[in-house]
């Protein structure tokens, strides 16, 4: 925290040609503060993850890890015996990290790919096709965004149960894989702004809707599709309740649910903070990597669609 | 909010399971073999039970036991979902606050026949524990595994700084009028930001540095660790009879005056405000030096003594107006799901869990007190070997100053009514007399 605040304003003052400017310095200070506010929690997570649970509470004011140990990370990867974990004040429960990671990747990838593709088709229909009752259906669709997910959780659960799909990847994926109202809304806004001339030219050349969709609309919408895919992926990666209900067995349990063992153990007991923080860091990594790789694209696409 | 959604889902799931399930019986033809699934919530006990499972498998090579630990927060919702979905574990750790409803909904397998046939000695358990698991229909739904009572964890350094001897701490008295020596000590241990103690002139109750007494929460319907160790020294009890009472007594003036005193501690600045307890573990705040005394259950011994750099002592709860101490006596048991397909193997495993070989293993880890008398004593020894004096907890059992966790129907609904009602009182928004109204709502459930 202290390093970022003191270092950040420097470029403004030491840069050669520009004279000192209070407004500029103020902007830098604000930026530094914003960075500090968003980065410090991560540092705190890291610091907690590297601490021993038993020392955390009594050294709560120290910025450095309390009683440095890598035990929490070993716990996450299942490298620590339950007895050692308990001795460190952690959770004696082991999680099968790599298996859960695999499940999380499968779950998030399938739902993302499905939702983006099918939503694109639906958005195309809502934006480019003319049919009776289109706007009414679309409003209805948007209206479903108002229904809290908890309302549909139980009926969905019973449906999946009656289909005999409990504890299967298919059962976990089904409620998400086809479409989400938000995705349709998001893509429809983009498709509405695409030029009709290109489409009409294609029609004159004899292209049907399927071909227009695949060869013109989809390639032109690469940026918003990528944005949507990333947003969906992050959302699915963090999904907790549904996977908890449906995928409780090891072979389909996802990482977020697996991490729950660090959260609470006995009633009124304190959570295994360092284990929880270590696990959270590790499970956030894939998303951070994705963001680092595609972040620019997102910003571009949002800017792109915003200007238009 | 998350919690209330969870309870709603659980309640709905139980209601649904009534119609959805029913095919539990008729599986007795299967012999005792196969893979059993077993659930528990306390990760600290996992190593002990894993060893029990290993020993059990050695003796019964045809049976495999797969243990799954699930945190308390998700335990009951996933369990009831499992009942509905047919994926519940064969055997699971059961809680007194929940089993009445599970039994009423026919989710638990009665084990009377097996207990009789295998000559399980029910008198070997600590008094009353085995009887707790006989349901309203007279059938037995579990064998006891452990028990817990309430004690006062205190910070030794703070006590000696305040000049309070451990002897005083062990001989506290309490009454709802002036709080007795208990309140005096709590006040004396409270320190504000200027270093003034709670019983000194000029004490600033709005800027408290160390609270005399920690607060876990409003205590909802049972007040297990919060206030029941006080309210029940006045001769008050939660229900007309226990187990299976049909009338709650939250309208009793004896109860309400005790709660008024309890909520008054917050007002006097001796106990943290209720809103500050949300999301924080009371034990962690204690270790951080924010409170001097915490009333907590024996299952927390490991947590309190595990903190580095904090010296912890344990005193018995104070003696009340009726001249006795009081502590809620709660026990867990292992129950079998009615829908299990491996009934015989499940019974074998439950009986093993409730037997001396397994409970001695649990005792040796010094985490909780096993239900068997002999194993209980071994656990006390194991605690002693670790340097922890646990007589504050065992004394209650020895002197018979325990009362049972209130077991009734509708416990989830009772909790749903009492939790906001108690929170309103403890946070100072309403007087304790408002609990009469909540009590009427509670008793309407039994009409």
XYZ file of C-alpha atoms in Angstrom:
755
model
C 0.000 0.000 0.000
C 2.632 2.451 1.084
C 4.897 1.647 -1.836
C 2.273 2.234 -4.473
C 1.088 5.513 -3.041
C 4.537 6.960 -2.677
C 5.899 5.733 -5.975
C 3.037 6.362 -8.290
C 2.952 10.152 -8.304
C 6.675 10.347 -9.120
C 6.495 10.062 -12.907
C 4.268 13.106 -12.949
C 6.804 15.228 -11.122
C 10.054 13.900 -12.593
C 9.052 13.762 -16.233
C 11.183 16.256 -18.052
C 9.135 18.421 -20.326
C 5.862 18.752 -18.489
C 5.795 21.341 -15.726
C 4.296 20.414 -12.409
C 0.557 20.460 -12.585
C -1.614 20.057 -9.497
C -4.538 18.636 -11.432
C -2.298 16.085 -13.017
C -0.748 15.148 -9.697
C -4.221 14.856 -8.229
C -5.258 12.496 -10.992
C -2.181 10.371 -10.387
C -2.830 10.290 -6.679
C -6.400 9.230 -7.324
C -5.223 6.517 -9.673
C -2.682 5.309 -7.148
C -5.372 5.218 -4.502
C -7.677 3.235 -6.777
C -4.898 0.753 -7.475
C -4.108 0.475 -3.792
C -7.743 -0.116 -2.924
C -8.034 -2.888 -5.468
C -4.645 -4.501 -4.901
C -4.363 -4.416 -1.126
C -7.157 -6.961 -0.578
C -5.250 -9.380 -2.817
C -2.095 -8.822 -0.817
C -4.081 -9.432 2.340
C -5.407 -12.676 0.898
C -1.880 -13.745 0.058
C -0.640 -12.749 3.495
C -3.408 -14.764 5.168
C -2.752 -17.739 2.926
C 0.883 -17.793 4.020
C 0.038 -17.610 7.730
C -0.513 -20.286 10.334
C -4.135 -20.331 11.428
C -3.312 -20.450 15.104
C -1.302 -17.236 14.928
C -3.603 -15.251 12.666
C -5.878 -13.880 15.346
C -3.174 -12.862 17.787
C -1.100 -11.167 15.073
C -4.002 -9.599 13.257
C -2.328 -6.215 12.890
C 0.842 -7.396 11.206
C 1.144 -6.827 7.477
C 3.494 -9.771 7.106
C 2.308 -13.368 7.264
C 1.726 -14.477 10.847
C 4.068 -17.391 11.463
C 4.982 -17.968 7.803
C 4.108 -21.392 6.410
C 3.232 -22.948 3.084
C 0.971 -25.374 4.908
C -2.238 -23.838 3.612
C -1.187 -24.316 0.015
C -0.094 -27.873 0.737
C -3.512 -28.439 2.265
C -5.185 -27.229 -0.889
C -3.155 -29.556 -3.076
C -3.754 -32.429 -0.688
C -0.083 -32.730 0.228
C -0.607 -32.371 3.962
C -1.834 -35.151 6.197
C -5.047 -34.394 8.108
C -3.208 -34.665 11.420
C -0.623 -32.055 10.362
C -3.364 -29.828 9.028
C -5.275 -29.939 12.300
C -2.064 -29.253 14.194
C -1.632 -26.063 12.166
C -5.130 -25.027 13.105
C -6.423 -25.854 9.653
C -9.081 -28.088 8.222
C -8.373 -31.786 8.419
C -10.383 -32.306 5.291
C -8.518 -33.003 2.107
C -9.742 -31.897 -1.273
C -8.939 -33.673 -4.506
C -7.715 -30.476 -6.118
C -6.772 -31.661 -9.593
C -9.974 -33.640 -10.036
C -12.096 -30.665 -8.981
C -10.067 -28.376 -11.231
C -10.756 -30.692 -14.163
C -14.464 -30.728 -13.331
C -14.532 -26.948 -13.064
C -12.867 -26.559 -16.439
C -15.267 -29.001 -18.104
C -18.306 -27.445 -16.463
C -17.360 -23.862 -17.282
C -16.181 -24.584 -20.823
C -19.242 -26.562 -21.895
C -21.703 -24.068 -20.460
C -19.797 -21.123 -21.915
C -19.510 -22.579 -25.395
C -23.150 -23.669 -25.413
C -24.586 -20.510 -23.948
C -22.645 -18.207 -26.256
C -23.472 -20.156 -29.404
C -27.166 -20.667 -28.731
C -27.610 -17.150 -27.401
C -26.049 -15.822 -30.558
C -28.585 -17.752 -32.619
C -31.438 -16.460 -30.506
C -30.101 -12.919 -30.586
C -29.847 -13.145 -34.340
C -33.493 -14.169 -34.511
C -34.505 -11.319 -32.245
C -32.412 -8.738 -34.056
C -32.439 -9.629 -37.723
C -35.512 -11.735 -38.411
C -38.975 -10.282 -38.643
C -41.688 -12.387 -37.180
C -44.988 -11.886 -35.448
C -44.822 -11.262 -31.732
C -41.057 -10.854 -31.786
C -40.958 -7.944 -29.413
C -43.444 -9.528 -27.050
C -41.369 -12.692 -26.853
C -38.258 -10.641 -26.352
C -39.809 -8.682 -23.476
C -40.870 -11.941 -21.923
C -37.316 -13.163 -22.261
C -35.935 -10.056 -20.646
C -38.537 -10.389 -17.925
C -37.049 -13.701 -16.875
C -33.946 -11.812 -15.790
C -36.057 -10.581 -12.904
C -36.696 -14.069 -11.567
C -34.223 -14.788 -8.775
C -32.337 -18.028 -9.456
C -33.367 -19.388 -6.048
C -36.966 -19.640 -7.277
C -36.050 -22.015 -10.023
C -33.481 -24.005 -8.075
C -35.864 -26.488 -6.534
C -38.057 -27.194 -9.594
C -34.898 -27.541 -11.644
C -33.448 -29.883 -9.077
C -36.527 -32.111 -9.169
C -36.526 -32.089 -12.946
C -32.902 -33.151 -13.066
C -33.630 -35.764 -10.426
C -36.555 -37.191 -12.383
C -34.384 -37.283 -15.481
C -31.988 -39.337 -13.379
C -29.197 -36.886 -14.047
C -28.097 -36.131 -10.480
C -24.342 -36.286 -10.073
C -23.718 -36.201 -13.790
C -21.992 -33.481 -15.753
C -24.986 -33.287 -18.081
C -27.286 -32.525 -15.181
C -24.987 -29.796 -13.928
C -24.642 -28.205 -17.311
C -28.235 -28.356 -18.578
C -29.751 -25.269 -16.920
C -27.000 -23.054 -18.343
C -25.976 -24.575 -21.616
C -28.712 -23.273 -23.896
C -28.988 -19.584 -23.223
C -29.234 -16.829 -20.708
C -31.459 -13.762 -21.111
C -28.539 -11.481 -20.436
C -26.441 -13.003 -23.210
C -29.270 -12.677 -25.688
C -29.880 -9.086 -24.706
C -26.188 -8.285 -24.921
C -25.726 -9.808 -28.381
C -29.020 -8.501 -29.711
C -27.903 -4.950 -29.011
C -24.799 -5.594 -31.046
C -26.551 -7.359 -33.913
C -29.078 -4.530 -34.187
C -26.270 -2.181 -35.086
C -24.774 -4.304 -37.825
C -25.330 -2.827 -41.256
C -28.268 -4.218 -43.107
C -26.600 -3.591 -46.484
C -24.054 -6.356 -46.059
C -26.797 -8.744 -45.159
C -28.944 -7.688 -48.105
C -26.013 -8.043 -50.456
C -25.476 -11.558 -49.192
C -29.128 -12.308 -49.715
C -28.901 -11.088 -53.269
C -26.052 -13.502 -53.743
C -28.419 -16.250 -52.662
C -27.261 -16.748 -49.087
C -29.865 -18.046 -46.654
C -30.090 -17.157 -42.975
C -27.899 -20.024 -41.861
C -25.093 -18.926 -44.121
C -25.496 -15.256 -43.235
C -25.365 -16.163 -39.574
C -22.259 -18.276 -39.813
C -20.309 -16.408 -42.441
C -21.221 -12.800 -41.855
C -22.727 -12.215 -38.455
C -20.579 -14.471 -36.323
C -17.185 -13.404 -37.733
C -18.155 -9.755 -37.448
C -19.213 -10.217 -33.878
C -15.988 -11.849 -32.732
C -15.229 -9.156 -30.199
C -18.591 -9.115 -28.350
C -18.723 -12.900 -28.538
C -15.331 -13.085 -26.856
C -16.459 -10.628 -24.211
C -19.585 -12.588 -23.542
C -17.670 -15.854 -23.457
C -15.259 -14.494 -20.904
C -17.999 -13.024 -18.723
C -19.953 -16.263 -18.874
C -16.891 -18.318 -18.125
C -16.057 -16.258 -15.053
C -19.658 -16.478 -13.879
C -19.741 -20.224 -14.358
C -16.370 -20.665 -12.743
C -17.710 -19.016 -9.607
C -21.073 -20.772 -9.642
C -21.706 -22.400 -6.291
C -25.293 -23.240 -5.440
C -26.352 -25.361 -8.387
C -23.174 -27.458 -8.541
C -23.536 -27.931 -4.792
C -27.076 -29.251 -5.192
C -26.533 -31.445 -8.197
C -22.881 -32.428 -8.228
C -22.124 -33.505 -4.721
C -20.112 -36.555 -5.626
C -16.395 -36.408 -6.130
C -16.284 -37.207 -9.836
C -18.367 -34.151 -10.745
C -17.739 -31.837 -7.806
C -16.336 -28.500 -8.952
C -13.608 -26.497 -7.318
C -15.836 -23.858 -5.729
C -17.862 -26.519 -3.967
C -14.719 -28.372 -2.983
C -13.369 -25.224 -1.355
C -16.378 -25.207 0.940
C -14.588 -27.618 3.259
C -12.345 -24.778 4.357
C -15.253 -22.474 4.993
C -16.920 -23.928 8.035
C -16.379 -27.106 9.917
C -18.277 -27.156 13.149
C -21.103 -24.857 14.195
C -19.648 -21.613 15.596
C -16.141 -22.757 14.762
C -13.827 -20.338 13.031
C -13.121 -21.136 9.379
C -9.722 -22.350 8.253
C -8.844 -18.838 7.078
C -5.426 -19.588 5.656
C -6.657 -22.695 3.854
C -9.622 -20.796 2.502
C -7.479 -17.919 1.286
C -4.886 -20.202 -0.289
C -7.623 -22.140 -2.049
C -9.313 -18.957 -3.205
C -6.059 -17.672 -4.666
C -5.376 -20.904 -6.467
C -8.899 -21.163 -7.814
C -8.874 -17.567 -8.999
C -5.681 -18.100 -10.993
C -7.254 -19.595 -14.137
C -9.657 -16.692 -14.371
C -6.842 -14.190 -13.827
C -4.847 -15.831 -16.592
C -7.822 -15.700 -18.935
C -8.313 -12.069 -18.082
C -4.674 -11.265 -18.725
C -4.878 -12.962 -22.097
C -8.160 -11.537 -23.303
C -8.616 -8.444 -21.195
C -7.636 -6.098 -23.998
C -10.145 -7.640 -26.324
C -12.896 -7.054 -23.825
C -12.049 -3.437 -23.319
C -11.922 -2.980 -27.094
C -15.232 -4.623 -27.683
C -16.976 -2.697 -24.969
C -15.523 0.504 -26.377
C -16.496 -0.562 -29.873
C -20.096 -1.324 -29.043
C -20.334 1.735 -26.845
C -19.304 4.172 -29.578
C -21.643 2.702 -32.157
C -29.994 -13.675 3.914
C -28.095 -16.637 2.570
C -28.953 -18.539 5.680
C -32.680 -17.926 5.425
C -32.717 -19.022 1.811
C -30.909 -22.159 2.841
C -33.430 -22.936 5.548
C -36.287 -22.337 3.166
C -34.743 -24.716 0.674
C -34.194 -27.294 3.378
C -37.747 -27.010 4.641
C -39.082 -27.351 1.133
C -36.824 -30.290 0.464
C -38.043 -32.055 3.582
C -41.651 -31.460 2.592
C -40.953 -32.836 -0.841
C -39.084 -35.785 0.466
C -42.237 -36.878 2.230
C -43.816 -37.674 -1.080
C -40.695 -38.443 -3.040
C -39.271 -41.091 -0.791
C -40.684 -44.194 0.653
C -38.729 -47.056 -0.793
C -36.415 -47.546 2.130
C -37.397 -50.918 3.404
C -37.090 -54.304 1.853
C -33.362 -54.136 1.401
C -32.557 -56.364 4.330
C -31.956 -59.272 1.999
C -28.612 -57.738 1.131
C -25.754 -59.049 3.134
C -23.314 -56.852 4.989
C -20.973 -55.860 2.214
C -20.264 -53.103 -0.255
C -19.177 -49.489 0.014
C -20.787 -47.369 2.706
C -20.835 -43.621 2.525
C -20.491 -41.765 5.814
C -20.818 -38.017 6.357
C -19.619 -35.804 9.163
C -19.119 -32.042 9.476
C -16.232 -31.581 11.874
C -12.959 -31.695 9.997
C -11.064 -31.758 13.275
C -12.497 -35.178 13.981
C -11.818 -36.519 10.526
C -8.446 -38.082 11.385
C -10.020 -39.983 14.300
C -12.916 -41.305 12.265
C -10.667 -42.169 9.356
C -8.763 -44.389 11.728
C -12.024 -45.940 12.963
C -12.905 -46.660 9.341
C -9.531 -48.239 8.666
C -9.829 -50.459 11.752
C -13.391 -51.360 10.836
C -12.405 -52.357 7.311
C -9.639 -54.548 8.629
C -12.171 -56.458 10.720
C -14.808 -56.467 7.959
C -12.964 -56.868 4.664
C -16.249 -57.022 2.734
C -17.245 -53.495 3.733
C -15.592 -50.294 2.609
C -16.319 -47.000 4.330
C -16.000 -43.774 2.387
C -15.979 -40.711 4.632
C -17.059 -37.327 3.309
C -16.595 -34.204 5.365
C -18.893 -31.275 4.652
C -18.778 -27.930 6.418
C -21.634 -27.242 8.839
C -22.988 -24.440 6.626
C -23.805 -26.785 3.758
C -24.264 -30.003 5.684
C -28.013 -30.007 6.252
C -29.049 -28.594 2.913
C -26.986 -31.133 0.998
C -28.233 -33.895 3.274
C -31.922 -33.119 2.772
C -31.308 -32.728 -0.931
C -29.708 -36.135 -0.821
C -32.859 -37.571 0.774
C -34.927 -36.162 -2.070
C -32.485 -37.050 -4.776
C -31.679 -40.501 -3.463
C -28.011 -39.671 -3.025
C -27.924 -39.286 0.763
C -25.160 -41.073 2.670
C -25.896 -44.460 4.213
C -24.749 -43.281 7.620
C -24.305 -39.717 8.860
C -23.581 -37.684 11.974
C -26.893 -36.464 13.338
C -27.759 -33.515 15.588
C -30.403 -33.330 18.310
C -31.736 -30.096 16.885
C -32.535 -31.803 13.597
C -33.300 -35.421 14.133
C -36.884 -34.969 15.372
C -37.922 -33.665 12.003
C -35.886 -36.187 10.061
C -37.473 -39.005 12.048
C -40.976 -37.561 11.611
C -40.379 -37.463 7.870
C -39.349 -41.122 7.905
C -35.820 -40.466 6.713
C -34.154 -42.382 9.528
C -33.910 -46.111 9.964
C -35.027 -47.411 13.378
C -32.323 -49.626 14.826
C -34.122 -51.128 17.852
C -33.973 -54.688 16.571
C -30.277 -54.553 15.854
C -29.505 -52.955 19.211
C -31.422 -55.741 20.957
C -29.977 -58.500 18.820
C -26.381 -57.344 19.153
C -26.735 -56.647 22.887
C -25.518 -53.051 22.751
C -25.056 -52.013 26.378
C -26.952 -48.713 26.545
C -26.007 -48.126 30.181
C -22.354 -47.746 29.205
C -23.083 -44.313 27.747
C -23.186 -41.173 29.844
C -26.545 -40.759 31.561
C -29.361 -39.739 29.287
C -27.409 -39.739 26.030
C -28.824 -42.942 24.605
C -32.408 -42.005 25.517
C -32.162 -38.803 23.528
C -32.263 -40.789 20.351
C -35.547 -42.509 21.044
C -38.084 -40.681 18.916
C -41.633 -39.674 19.671
C -42.778 -42.972 18.201
C -40.665 -44.861 20.723
C -38.164 -46.055 18.151
C -34.417 -45.619 18.393
C -32.822 -43.590 15.619
C -29.176 -43.490 16.494
C -26.393 -44.518 18.820
C -24.612 -41.733 20.710
C -21.111 -40.779 19.670
C -20.167 -37.787 21.794
C -21.442 -35.083 24.115
C -20.726 -31.474 24.930
C -21.298 -28.972 27.729
C -20.605 -25.271 28.171
C -17.701 -23.643 29.977
C -16.022 -20.248 30.310
C -12.826 -19.791 28.335
C -10.765 -16.942 29.722
C -7.612 -15.093 28.841
C -5.123 -15.759 31.651
C -2.970 -12.713 30.952
C -5.944 -10.360 31.124
C -7.133 -11.910 34.366
C -3.811 -11.526 36.121
C -3.456 -7.963 34.851
C -6.859 -7.165 36.307
C -5.958 -8.861 39.574
C -8.643 -11.499 39.270
C -7.533 -14.865 40.609
C -8.354 -18.093 38.820
C -9.906 -19.217 42.088
C -12.463 -16.391 41.867
C -13.091 -17.316 38.274
C -13.944 -20.862 39.273
C -16.443 -19.757 41.964
C -18.617 -17.261 40.162
C -22.233 -16.614 41.086
C -24.938 -15.077 38.969
C -28.482 -13.776 39.247
C -30.686 -11.837 36.824
C -31.016 -8.790 39.149
C -27.457 -7.532 39.644
C -25.520 -10.209 37.786
C -23.688 -11.389 40.910
C -19.916 -11.761 40.960
C -20.113 -12.799 37.324
C -21.094 -9.286 36.276
C -18.572 -7.735 38.667
C -15.751 -9.674 37.046
C -17.023 -9.020 33.537
C -17.173 -5.297 34.330
C -13.697 -5.352 35.841
C -12.234 -7.140 32.830
C -13.742 -4.637 30.410
C -11.248 -1.958 29.429
C -11.921 1.146 27.337
C -9.516 2.887 24.970
C -8.155 5.084 27.773
C -7.381 2.090 29.948
C -10.307 2.697 32.319
C -12.021 -0.455 33.544
C -15.762 -1.060 33.293
C -16.265 -0.641 37.047
C -14.256 2.576 37.289
C -15.588 6.098 37.127
C -15.175 7.691 33.730
C -15.449 4.430 31.816
C -16.299 5.220 28.199
C -18.760 2.537 27.100
C -18.715 3.720 23.497
C -14.990 3.189 23.009
C -14.257 -0.202 24.449
C -10.957 -1.895 23.758
C -11.476 -5.232 25.522
C -14.923 -6.577 26.321
C -15.383 -8.552 29.490
C -17.603 -11.085 27.783
C -17.547 -12.122 24.130
C -20.747 -12.463 22.140
C -21.454 -15.181 19.644
C -24.909 -14.049 18.551
C -28.467 -13.686 19.746
C -28.703 -17.378 20.464
C -31.942 -18.042 18.517
C -34.200 -20.674 20.072
C -31.742 -22.667 22.169
C -29.155 -20.135 23.347
C -26.854 -23.115 23.644
C -23.636 -21.201 24.227
C -25.070 -17.705 24.595
C -27.524 -17.589 27.492
C -28.921 -21.020 28.346
C -26.170 -21.634 30.933
C -27.625 -18.618 32.774
C -31.366 -18.772 32.118
C -31.544 -22.377 33.219
C -30.023 -21.701 36.639
C -33.218 -19.843 37.566
C -35.346 -22.958 37.327
C -36.523 -22.018 33.863
C -36.531 -24.519 31.022
C -37.137 -24.154 27.301
C -40.154 -26.441 27.072
C -42.833 -28.041 29.275
C -41.058 -31.360 29.052
C -37.988 -32.651 27.288
C -37.707 -34.461 24.979
C -40.829 -33.970 22.887
C -42.316 -30.991 24.648
C -45.188 -29.200 22.937
C -45.042 -25.869 24.715
C -42.194 -23.357 24.826
C -41.638 -20.980 27.752
C -40.132 -17.835 26.276
C -42.940 -15.832 27.908
C -41.813 -16.745 31.441
C -40.786 -13.635 33.468
C -37.850 -15.626 34.846
C -36.551 -16.091 31.320
C -37.257 -12.549 30.228
C -35.519 -10.968 33.215
C -32.439 -13.089 32.497
C -32.446 -12.004 28.873
C -32.938 -8.378 29.905
C -29.815 -8.677 32.023
C -27.942 -10.364 29.171
C -28.908 -7.693 26.630
C -28.057 -5.061 29.260
C -24.400 -6.116 29.134
C -24.215 -4.722 25.611
C -25.774 -1.470 26.761
C -23.294 -1.175 29.614
C -20.442 -1.699 27.168
C -19.335 -4.999 28.719
C -20.232 -7.110 25.719
C -19.796 -6.305 21.986
C -22.758 -5.122 19.971
C -24.634 -7.841 18.132
C -23.972 -6.370 14.700
C -20.226 -6.654 15.229
C -20.495 -10.419 15.597
C -21.810 -11.010 12.099
C -19.224 -12.752 9.964
C -16.699 -12.956 12.773
C -15.919 -16.041 14.779
C -16.151 -15.314 18.503
C -13.117 -17.517 19.156
C -11.007 -15.522 16.691
C -11.951 -12.230 18.326
C -11.034 -13.722 21.676
C -7.616 -14.722 20.355
C -7.185 -11.230 18.955
C -7.516 -9.919 22.510
C -10.907 -8.314 22.088
C -12.673 -10.174 24.880
C -11.551 -11.604 28.205
C -14.161 -14.329 28.778
C -16.037 -16.424 26.225
C -18.798 -18.863 27.118
C -18.442 -21.652 24.608
C -18.936 -25.359 24.091
C -16.497 -28.149 24.795
C -16.192 -28.869 21.071
C -14.278 -25.586 20.844
C -11.478 -26.650 23.226
C -9.140 -27.447 20.352
C -9.778 -24.108 18.719
C -9.221 -22.049 21.890
C -6.144 -23.902 23.039
C -4.732 -23.994 19.502
C -4.122 -20.243 19.284
C -0.479 -19.359 19.551
C 0.501 -16.657 21.981
C -2.733 -16.729 23.996
C -2.855 -18.486 27.333
C -6.322 -19.872 27.914
C -7.951 -21.113 31.101
C -11.325 -22.795 31.406
C -13.710 -22.134 34.305
C -17.104 -23.679 34.989
C -20.210 -21.617 34.305
C -21.478 -19.510 37.259
C -23.755 -20.759 40.049
C -27.258 -19.344 39.682
C -30.149 -18.324 41.979
C -31.115 -21.933 42.616
C -27.676 -22.652 43.996
C -26.488 -24.746 41.098
C -24.628 -24.364 37.848
C -26.311 -25.307 34.584
C -25.163 -26.352 31.158
C -26.907 -27.542 28.084
C -26.073 -31.164 27.446
C -25.952 -31.877 23.798
C -24.960 -35.034 22.079
C -24.418 -36.254 18.580
C -25.256 -39.658 17.211
C -24.756 -41.643 14.065
C -27.973 -42.330 12.203
C -28.792 -44.478 9.208
C -30.696 -43.130 6.240
C -33.947 -44.990 5.686
C -33.187 -45.216 1.991
C -29.894 -47.052 2.326
C -29.384 -50.100 0.181
C -26.798 -51.537 2.545
C -28.772 -51.780 5.728
C -26.841 -54.545 7.442
C -23.467 -53.064 6.679
C -24.702 -49.661 7.846
C -25.900 -51.099 11.168
C -22.543 -52.777 11.673
C -20.736 -49.514 11.054
C -23.001 -47.508 13.379
C -22.518 -50.063 16.131
C -18.790 -49.913 15.600
C -18.810 -46.108 15.792
C -20.662 -46.340 19.099
C -18.370 -49.009 20.510
C -15.347 -48.701 22.768
C -12.688 -49.460 20.115
C -13.747 -46.490 17.979
C -14.662 -44.120 20.812
C -11.296 -44.775 22.445
C -9.617 -43.731 19.213
C -11.699 -40.550 19.240
C -10.795 -40.014 22.897
C -7.097 -40.380 22.202
C -7.173 -37.452 19.758
C -8.512 -35.142 22.489
C -10.985 -33.250 20.326
C -14.389 -34.075 21.845
C -15.791 -36.185 24.680
C -17.012 -39.596 23.463
C -20.409 -40.813 24.625
C -19.159 -43.933 26.428
C -18.363 -43.212 30.076
C -15.083 -45.097 29.965
C -14.002 -43.387 26.736
C -15.017 -40.002 28.150
C -12.550 -40.483 30.960
C -9.865 -41.432 28.478
C -10.572 -38.229 26.577
C -10.188 -36.202 29.774
C -6.808 -37.908 30.288
C -5.797 -37.142 26.725
C -6.716 -33.487 27.209
C -4.721 -33.445 30.423
C -1.722 -34.891 28.608
C -1.992 -31.954 26.220
C -1.976 -29.622 29.208
C -5.665 -28.737 29.116
C -7.774 -28.979 32.263
C -11.287 -29.892 31.152
C -12.951 -30.403 34.543
C -15.129 -27.343 33.843
C -16.930 -29.434 31.262
C -16.853 -32.868 32.884
C -17.996 -31.467 36.247
C -21.427 -30.740 34.834
C -21.896 -34.359 33.922
C -20.463 -35.612 37.206
C -22.651 -33.328 39.339
C -25.730 -33.764 37.216
C -26.066 -30.055 36.509
C -26.893 -30.557 32.863
C -30.181 -30.116 31.073
C -30.921 -31.552 27.674
C -30.935 -29.737 24.385
C -34.638 -29.001 23.755
C -35.933 -31.655 21.409
C -39.318 -30.961 19.830
C -41.124 -31.036 16.550
C -40.917 -27.991 14.274
C -37.417 -27.076 15.443
C -36.564 -25.386 12.149
C -39.681 -23.209 12.348
C -39.134 -22.432 16.030
C -35.644 -21.299 15.174
C -37.005 -19.238 12.301
C -39.271 -17.333 14.706
C -36.883 -17.025 17.629
C -33.758 -15.986 15.760
C -35.015 -12.539 14.676
C -36.903 -12.125 17.980
C -33.805 -12.791 20.090
C -31.618 -10.680 17.792
C -34.000 -7.758 18.262
C -33.715 -8.051 22.043
C -29.963 -8.603 22.242
C -29.320 -5.711 19.859
C -31.388 -3.490 22.141
C -34.140 -2.749 19.630
C -36.866 -4.362 21.725
C -37.335 -5.236 25.395
C -37.331 -8.887 26.451
C -41.083 -8.653 27.020
C -41.457 -8.702 23.235
C -40.540 -12.380 23.391
C -44.048 -13.164 24.671
C -45.383 -12.414 21.232
C -42.770 -14.657 19.592
C -43.577 -17.358 22.106
C -47.241 -17.268 21.088
C -46.219 -17.749 17.485
C -43.998 -20.648 18.472
C -46.693 -22.374 20.489
C -49.198 -21.938 17.673
C -47.011 -24.321 15.690
C -47.968 -27.118 18.032
C -51.725 -26.622 17.778
